[in-house]
Amino acid sequence: MREKLRAIIESKAWEYTIISIIALNAITLGIETSQTVQQHYGPILRTLDDIVVGIYVVEISLRVYAYGLRFFRGAWNLFDFIIVSIALVPTTGPAAILRSLRILRILRLISVVPSLRRVIGGLVLALPGMGSIMLLLSLVYYVFSVMATQLYGETFPEWFGTIGASAYSLFQIMTLEGWSDAIVRPVMDVYPNAWMFFIPFILTTALTVLNLFIGVIVAAMEEEHEKEMEEHHHYVRMEASEIMKELRTLRQDVAKLRRNRKASHKQKVEMT
């Protein structure tokens, strides 16, 4: 019974059904924010929301029954369980503040869609490398902040009067959001050679270091994909091994039946 249920839960039809329900729930939660819609269709939306929560509870219950205690060993399963548990909290009375947390149900798409799981897994794997890059970026940032304060602090105290102000201004420059007209050009009107400071800063931070972030994340996602493919191949090999064992057993049974049949036929011949 549990094996059949697991086969159903792991099927593509089940996956697409759950994805459709989550998408429908996301749409209804967004529609509920409209006061006009609430006035005309509030009861219908609440009923639909209760039905969706009921489906979530049934789905989680079936998965717990199908996998037993193994269900709680999976991180994504625990994530789903917590999200569904939050959905069961009453949205009236003292717990009404938790009503806004209903939108967290949409995050279940991450656990349901394999490609999204790979993205999150890749980000988690990239954290150590990202930490090293963050340290490097912080050092570069601090050096340029001190230099900017010393070079331009007296003339432009609003932008570079302190290390904190310099760091904030340099962050605006790093994001390339109006950096030229808002900060750099006014500074260059007073210090024509200021480009020798700002261009290396942009090349170092906005282009080089941030591209390192992208490279680390992409490499981690590739590693996560390879790990997933390896697990899939291992599963396929295990399935093939089980099939071969069953085939060998069947061959032995067939051979045994043939021997028994020959022996029975021989006995009949001898009796005649």
Coordinates of N, CA and C in Angstrom, one line a residue, residues 36-213:
T36 N -12.1 46.0 -3.1 CA -13.3 45.8 -3.9 C -13.7 44.3 -4.1
V37 N -12.6 43.5 -4.4 CA -12.9 42.1 -4.6 C -13.3 41.5 -3.3
Q38 N -12.8 41.9 -2.1 CA -13.1 41.4 -0.8 C -14.6 41.6 -0.5
Q39 N -15.1 42.8 -0.9 CA -16.5 43.1 -0.7 C -17.4 42.3 -1.4
H40 N -17.1 41.9 -2.7 CA -18.0 41.2 -3.5 C -17.8 39.7 -3.4
Y41 N -16.5 39.2 -3.3 CA -16.2 37.8 -3.3 C -15.5 37.3 -2.1
G42 N -15.5 38.1 -1.0 CA -14.8 37.7 0.2 C -15.1 36.3 0.7
P43 N -16.4 35.9 0.9 CA -16.7 34.5 1.3 C -16.2 33.4 0.4
I44 N -16.3 33.7 -0.9 CA -15.9 32.7 -1.9 C -14.4 32.5 -1.8
L45 N -13.6 33.6 -1.6 CA -12.2 33.5 -1.5 C -11.8 32.8 -0.3
R46 N -12.5 33.1 0.8 CA -12.2 32.4 2.1 C -12.5 30.9 2.0
T47 N -13.6 30.6 1.4 CA -13.9 29.1 1.2 C -12.9 28.4 0.4
L48 N -12.5 29.1 -0.7 CA -11.4 28.5 -1.6 C -10.1 28.4 -0.8
D49 N -9.8 29.3 0.0 CA -8.6 29.3 0.8 C -8.6 28.1 1.8
D50 N -9.8 27.9 2.4 CA -9.9 26.7 3.3 C -9.8 25.4 2.6
I51 N -10.3 25.3 1.4 CA -10.2 24.1 0.6 C -8.7 23.8 0.2
V52 N -8.0 24.9 -0.1 CA -6.6 24.7 -0.5 C -5.8 24.2 0.7
V53 N -6.1 24.8 1.9 CA -5.4 24.4 3.1 C -5.7 23.0 3.4
G54 N -7.0 22.6 3.2 CA -7.3 21.2 3.4 C -6.6 20.2 2.5
I55 N -6.4 20.7 1.2 CA -5.6 19.8 0.3 C -4.2 19.7 0.7
Y56 N -3.6 20.8 1.2 CA -2.2 20.8 1.7 C -2.1 19.8 2.9
V57 N -3.1 19.9 3.8 CA -3.0 19.0 5.0 C -3.1 17.5 4.5
V58 N -4.0 17.2 3.6 CA -4.2 15.8 3.1 C -2.9 15.4 2.4
E59 N -2.3 16.3 1.6 CA -1.1 15.9 0.9 C 0.0 15.6 1.8
I60 N 0.2 16.5 2.8 CA 1.3 16.2 3.8 C 1.0 15.0 4.6
S61 N -0.2 14.7 5.0 CA -0.6 13.5 5.7 C -0.3 12.3 4.9
L62 N -0.6 12.3 3.6 CA -0.3 11.1 2.7 C 1.2 10.9 2.6
R63 N 2.0 12.0 2.5 CA 3.4 11.8 2.4 C 4.0 11.3 3.7
V64 N 3.5 11.7 4.9 CA 4.0 11.2 6.1 C 3.7 9.7 6.2
Y65 N 2.4 9.3 5.8 CA 2.1 7.9 5.9 C 2.9 7.1 4.9
A66 N 3.2 7.7 3.7 CA 3.9 6.9 2.7 C 5.4 6.7 3.0
Y67 N 6.0 7.7 3.7 CA 7.4 7.6 3.9 C 7.7 7.3 5.4
G68 N 6.7 7.4 6.3 CA 7.0 7.1 7.7 C 7.9 8.2 8.3
L69 N 8.8 7.7 9.2 CA 9.7 8.6 9.9 C 10.7 9.2 8.9
R70 N 11.0 8.5 7.8 CA 11.9 9.0 6.8 C 11.5 10.4 6.3
F71 N 10.2 10.7 6.3 CA 9.7 12.0 5.9 C 10.4 13.1 6.6
F72 N 10.6 13.0 7.9 CA 11.1 14.1 8.7 C 12.6 14.2 8.6
R73 N 13.3 13.3 7.9 CA 14.7 13.3 7.7 C 15.1 14.2 6.5
G74 N 14.1 14.5 5.7 CA 14.4 15.4 4.5 C 14.2 16.9 4.8
A75 N 15.1 17.7 4.5 CA 15.0 19.1 4.8 C 13.8 19.8 4.1
W76 N 13.6 19.4 2.8 CA 12.5 20.0 2.1 C 11.2 19.5 2.6
N77 N 11.1 18.3 3.1 CA 9.9 17.8 3.7 C 9.6 18.6 5.0
L78 N 10.6 18.8 5.8 CA 10.4 19.6 7.0 C 9.9 21.0 6.7
F79 N 10.5 21.6 5.6 CA 10.1 22.9 5.1 C 8.6 22.9 4.8
D80 N 8.2 21.9 4.0 CA 6.8 21.8 3.6 C 5.9 21.7 4.9
F81 N 6.3 20.9 5.8 CA 5.6 20.6 7.0 C 5.4 21.9 7.8
I82 N 6.4 22.7 8.0 CA 6.3 24.0 8.7 C 5.4 25.0 8.0
I83 N 5.5 25.1 6.7 CA 4.7 26.0 5.9 C 3.2 25.6 6.1
V84 N 2.9 24.3 6.0 CA 1.5 23.9 6.1 C 1.0 24.1 7.6
S85 N 1.9 23.9 8.5 CA 1.6 24.1 9.9 C 1.2 25.6 10.2
I86 N 1.9 26.5 9.6 CA 1.6 27.9 9.7 C 0.3 28.2 9.1
A87 N -0.1 27.5 8.0 CA -1.4 27.7 7.4 C -2.5 27.3 8.3
L88 N -2.3 26.5 9.3 CA -3.4 26.0 10.2 C -3.6 27.0 11.3
V89 N -2.7 27.9 11.5 CA -2.8 28.9 12.6 C -4.0 29.8 12.3
P90 N -4.9 30.0 13.3 CA -6.1 30.8 13.1 C -5.7 32.2 12.7
T91 N -6.5 32.8 11.8 CA -6.2 34.2 11.3 C -7.1 35.2 12.0
T92 N -7.7 34.8 13.1 CA -8.5 35.8 13.8 C -8.0 35.8 15.3
G93 N -8.4 36.8 16.0 CA -8.0 36.8 17.4 C -6.5 37.2 17.6
P94 N -5.9 36.7 18.7 CA -4.5 37.1 19.0 C -3.5 36.7 17.9
A95 N -3.8 35.7 17.1 CA -2.9 35.2 16.1 C -3.2 35.8 14.7
A96 N -4.0 36.9 14.7 CA -4.4 37.5 13.4 C -3.2 38.0 12.7
I97 N -2.1 38.4 13.4 CA -0.9 39.0 12.8 C -0.3 37.9 11.9
L98 N -0.5 36.7 12.2 CA 0.1 35.6 11.3 C -0.7 35.4 10.0
R99 N -1.7 36.2 9.8 CA -2.5 36.1 8.5 C -1.6 36.5 7.4
S100 N -0.7 37.4 7.6 CA 0.2 37.8 6.5 C 1.2 36.7 6.1
L101 N 1.4 35.8 7.0 CA 2.3 34.7 6.7 C 1.7 33.7 5.8
R102 N 0.5 33.8 5.5 CA -0.1 32.8 4.5 C 0.5 32.8 3.2
I103 N 1.1 34.0 2.8 CA 1.8 34.1 1.5 C 3.0 33.2 1.4
L104 N 3.5 32.8 2.6 CA 4.6 31.9 2.6 C 4.3 30.5 2.0
R105 N 3.0 30.2 1.8 CA 2.7 28.9 1.2 C 3.2 28.9 -0.2
I106 N 3.4 30.0 -0.9 CA 3.9 30.0 -2.2 C 5.3 29.5 -2.3
L107 N 6.0 29.6 -1.2 CA 7.4 29.1 -1.1 C 7.5 27.6 -1.3
R108 N 6.3 27.0 -1.2 CA 6.3 25.5 -1.4 C 6.7 25.1 -2.8
L109 N 6.6 26.1 -3.7 CA 7.0 25.9 -5.1 C 8.5 25.5 -5.1
I110 N 9.2 26.0 -4.2 CA 10.7 25.8 -4.2 C 10.9 24.3 -3.9
S111 N 10.1 23.7 -3.0 CA 10.4 22.3 -2.7 C 9.7 21.4 -3.7
V112 N 8.7 21.9 -4.4 CA 8.0 21.0 -5.4 C 8.7 21.0 -6.7
V113 N 9.2 22.1 -7.2 CA 9.9 22.2 -8.5 C 11.3 21.8 -8.4
P114 N 11.8 20.8 -9.0 CA 13.2 20.3 -8.9 C 14.2 21.4 -9.3
S115 N 13.9 22.2 -10.4 CA 14.9 23.2 -10.8 C 15.1 24.3 -9.7
L116 N 14.0 24.6 -9.0 CA 14.2 25.6 -7.9 C 14.9 25.0 -6.8
R117 N 14.8 23.7 -6.5 CA 15.5 23.1 -5.5 C 17.0 23.1 -5.8
R118 N 17.3 22.9 -7.1 CA 18.8 23.0 -7.5 C 19.3 24.4 -7.3
V119 N 18.5 25.4 -7.6 CA 19.0 26.8 -7.4 C 19.3 27.0 -5.9
I120 N 18.4 26.7 -5.0 CA 18.6 26.9 -3.6 C 19.8 26.0 -3.1
G121 N 19.9 24.8 -3.5 CA 21.0 23.9 -3.2 C 22.3 24.5 -3.6
G122 N 22.3 25.1 -4.8 CA 23.5 25.8 -5.3 C 23.9 27.0 -4.5
L123 N 22.9 27.8 -4.1 CA 23.2 28.9 -3.2 C 23.8 28.5 -1.9
V124 N 23.3 27.4 -1.3 CA 23.8 26.9 0.0 C 25.2 26.5 -0.2
L125 N 25.5 25.7 -1.3 CA 26.9 25.3 -1.5 C 27.8 26.4 -1.8
A126 N 27.3 27.5 -2.3 CA 28.1 28.7 -2.6 C 28.4 29.6 -1.4
L127 N 27.8 29.3 -0.3 CA 28.0 30.2 0.8 C 29.4 30.3 1.3
P128 N 30.2 29.2 1.4 CA 31.6 29.3 1.9 C 32.4 30.2 0.9
G129 N 32.2 30.0 -0.4 CA 33.0 30.8 -1.4 C 32.5 32.2 -1.4
M130 N 31.2 32.4 -1.2 CA 30.7 33.8 -1.1 C 31.2 34.5 0.1
G131 N 31.4 33.8 1.2 CA 31.9 34.4 2.4 C 33.3 34.9 2.2
S132 N 34.2 34.2 1.5 CA 35.5 34.6 1.2 C 35.5 35.9 0.3
I133 N 34.6 35.9 -0.7 CA 34.5 37.0 -1.6 C 34.0 38.2 -0.8
M134 N 33.1 38.0 0.1 CA 32.6 39.1 0.9 C 33.7 39.7 1.7
L135 N 34.5 38.9 2.3 CA 35.7 39.4 3.0 C 36.6 40.2 2.1
L136 N 36.9 39.7 1.0 CA 37.7 40.5 0.0 C 37.1 41.8 -0.4
L137 N 35.8 41.8 -0.6 CA 35.1 43.0 -1.0 C 35.1 44.0 0.1
S138 N 34.9 43.5 1.4 CA 35.0 44.4 2.5 C 36.3 45.1 2.7
L139 N 37.4 44.3 2.5 CA 38.7 44.9 2.6 C 38.9 46.0 1.5
V140 N 38.5 45.6 0.3 CA 38.7 46.6 -0.8 C 37.8 47.9 -0.5
Y141 N 36.6 47.6 0.0 CA 35.7 48.7 0.3 C 36.3 49.6 1.3
Y142 N 36.8 49.0 2.4 CA 37.4 49.8 3.5 C 38.6 50.6 3.0
V143 N 39.4 50.1 2.2 CA 40.6 50.8 1.7 C 40.2 52.0 0.9
F144 N 39.2 51.8 0.0 CA 38.8 52.9 -0.9 C 38.0 53.9 0.0
S145 N 37.3 53.5 1.0 CA 36.5 54.5 1.8 C 37.5 55.4 2.6
V146 N 38.6 54.8 3.1 CA 39.6 55.6 3.8 C 40.2 56.6 2.8
M147 N 40.6 56.1 1.7 CA 41.2 56.9 0.7 C 40.3 58.1 0.2
A148 N 39.0 57.8 0.0 CA 38.1 58.8 -0.4 C 37.9 59.8 0.7
T149 N 37.9 59.4 1.9 CA 37.7 60.4 3.0 C 38.9 61.3 3.1
Q150 N 40.1 60.8 2.9 CA 41.3 61.6 3.0 C 41.4 62.5 1.8
L151 N 41.0 62.0 0.6 CA 41.2 62.8 -0.6 C 40.1 63.9 -0.8
Y152 N 38.8 63.5 -0.5 CA 37.7 64.4 -0.8 C 36.9 64.9 0.4
G153 N 37.2 64.5 1.6 CA 36.4 64.7 2.7 C 36.2 66.2 3.0
E154 N 37.3 67.0 2.9 CA 37.2 68.4 3.3 C 36.4 69.2 2.3
T155 N 36.5 68.8 1.0 CA 35.7 69.6 0.0 C 34.3 69.1 -0.1
F156 N 34.1 67.8 0.1 CA 32.7 67.3 -0.1 C 32.4 66.5 1.2
P157 N 32.2 67.2 2.3 CA 31.9 66.5 3.6 C 30.6 65.7 3.6
E158 N 29.6 66.1 2.8 CA 28.3 65.4 2.7 C 28.5 64.0 2.2
W159 N 29.4 63.9 1.2 CA 29.6 62.6 0.6 C 30.8 61.8 1.2
F160 N 31.8 62.5 1.5 CA 33.1 61.8 2.0 C 33.6 62.4 3.3
G161 N 32.8 63.0 4.1 CA 33.2 63.6 5.4 C 33.7 62.6 6.4
T162 N 33.1 61.4 6.4 CA 33.5 60.4 7.3 C 33.6 59.1 6.6
I163 N 34.2 58.1 7.2 CA 34.3 56.8 6.6 C 32.9 56.2 6.2
G164 N 32.0 56.4 7.2 CA 30.6 55.9 6.9 C 30.0 56.6 5.7
A165 N 30.1 57.9 5.6 CA 29.6 58.6 4.5 C 30.3 58.2 3.2
S166 N 31.6 58.0 3.3 CA 32.3 57.6 2.1 C 31.9 56.2 1.6
A167 N 31.7 55.3 2.6 CA 31.2 54.0 2.3 C 29.9 54.0 1.6
Y168 N 29.0 54.8 2.1 CA 27.6 54.9 1.5 C 27.7 55.5 0.1
S169 N 28.5 56.5 -0.1 CA 28.7 57.1 -1.4 C 29.3 56.2 -2.4
L170 N 30.3 55.4 -1.9 CA 31.0 54.4 -2.8 C 30.0 53.3 -3.2
F171 N 29.1 53.0 -2.2 CA 28.1 51.9 -2.5 C 27.2 52.4 -3.6
Q172 N 26.8 53.7 -3.6 CA 26.0 54.2 -4.7 C 26.7 54.2 -6.0
I173 N 28.0 54.5 -6.0 CA 28.8 54.4 -7.2 C 28.9 53.0 -7.7
M174 N 29.1 52.1 -6.7 CA 29.3 50.7 -7.1 C 28.1 50.1 -7.8
T175 N 26.9 50.6 -7.4 CA 25.6 50.1 -8.0 C 25.4 50.7 -9.4
L176 N 26.2 51.7 -9.7 CA 26.1 52.4 -11.0 C 24.8 53.1 -11.2
E177 N 24.2 53.5 -10.1 CA 22.9 54.2 -10.1 C 23.1 55.7 -10.1
G178 N 23.2 56.3 -11.2 CA 23.4 57.8 -11.3 C 24.7 58.2 -10.7
W179 N 25.7 57.3 -10.7 CA 27.0 57.6 -10.1 C 27.7 58.8 -10.8
S180 N 27.6 58.9 -12.1 CA 28.3 59.9 -12.8 C 27.9 61.3 -12.5
D181 N 26.6 61.6 -12.8 CA 26.1 62.9 -12.6 C 25.9 63.3 -11.1
A182 N 25.6 62.3 -10.3 CA 25.3 62.6 -8.9 C 26.5 62.9 -8.0
I183 N 27.6 62.1 -8.3 CA 28.8 62.2 -7.4 C 30.1 62.5 -8.2
V184 N 30.4 61.7 -9.1 CA 31.7 61.7 -9.8 C 32.0 63.0 -10.5
R185 N 31.0 63.5 -11.3 CA 31.3 64.7 -12.1 C 31.4 65.9 -11.2
P186 N 30.6 66.1 -10.2 CA 30.9 67.2 -9.3 C 32.2 67.2 -8.6
V187 N 32.7 66.0 -8.3 CA 34.0 65.8 -7.7 C 35.1 66.1 -8.7
M188 N 34.9 65.7 -10.0 CA 35.9 65.9 -11.0 C 35.9 67.4 -11.4
D189 N 34.9 68.1 -11.2 CA 34.9 69.6 -11.4 C 36.0 70.3 -10.6
V190 N 36.1 69.7 -9.4 CA 37.1 70.3 -8.4 C 38.5 69.5 -8.5
Y191 N 38.4 68.2 -8.7 CA 39.6 67.4 -8.8 C 39.5 66.7 -10.2
P192 N 40.1 67.3 -11.2 CA 40.0 66.7 -12.6 C 40.6 65.3 -12.7
N193 N 41.5 64.9 -11.8 CA 42.2 63.6 -11.8 C 41.4 62.6 -11.0
A194 N 40.2 62.9 -10.5 CA 39.5 62.0 -9.6 C 39.1 60.7 -10.3
W195 N 39.1 60.8 -11.7 CA 38.7 59.5 -12.4 C 39.8 58.4 -12.1
M196 N 41.0 58.8 -11.8 CA 42.0 57.8 -11.5 C 41.7 57.1 -10.2
F197 N 40.8 57.6 -9.4 CA 40.3 56.9 -8.2 C 39.0 56.1 -8.4
F198 N 38.1 56.8 -9.1 CA 36.8 56.1 -9.2 C 36.7 55.0 -10.2
I199 N 37.4 55.1 -11.3 CA 37.4 54.0 -12.3 C 38.0 52.8 -11.8
P200 N 39.2 52.8 -11.2 CA 39.7 51.5 -10.6 C 38.8 51.0 -9.5
F201 N 38.1 51.9 -8.8 CA 37.1 51.3 -7.8 C 36.0 50.6 -8.4
I202 N 35.4 51.2 -9.5 CA 34.3 50.5 -10.2 C 34.8 49.2 -10.8
L203 N 36.0 49.2 -11.4 CA 36.5 48.0 -12.1 C 36.7 46.9 -11.1
T204 N 37.2 47.3 -9.9 CA 37.5 46.3 -8.8 C 36.2 45.8 -8.2
T205 N 35.3 46.6 -7.9 CA 34.1 46.2 -7.1 C 32.9 45.8 -8.1
A206 N 32.4 46.7 -8.8 CA 31.2 46.5 -9.6 C 31.4 45.4 -10.7
L207 N 32.6 45.3 -11.2 CA 32.8 44.3 -12.3 C 33.6 43.1 -11.9
T208 N 34.8 43.2 -11.3 CA 35.6 42.1 -10.9 C 35.0 41.3 -9.8
V209 N 34.8 41.9 -8.6 CA 34.4 41.2 -7.4 C 33.0 40.6 -7.6
L210 N 32.1 41.4 -8.1 CA 30.7 40.9 -8.2 C 30.6 39.8 -9.3
N211 N 31.5 39.8 -10.3 CA 31.5 38.7 -11.2 C 32.0 37.5 -10.6
L212 N 32.9 37.6 -9.6 CA 33.4 36.5 -8.8 C 32.2 35.8 -8.1
F213 N 31.3 36.6 -7.6 CA 30.1 36.1 -6.9 C 29.3 35.2 -7.9

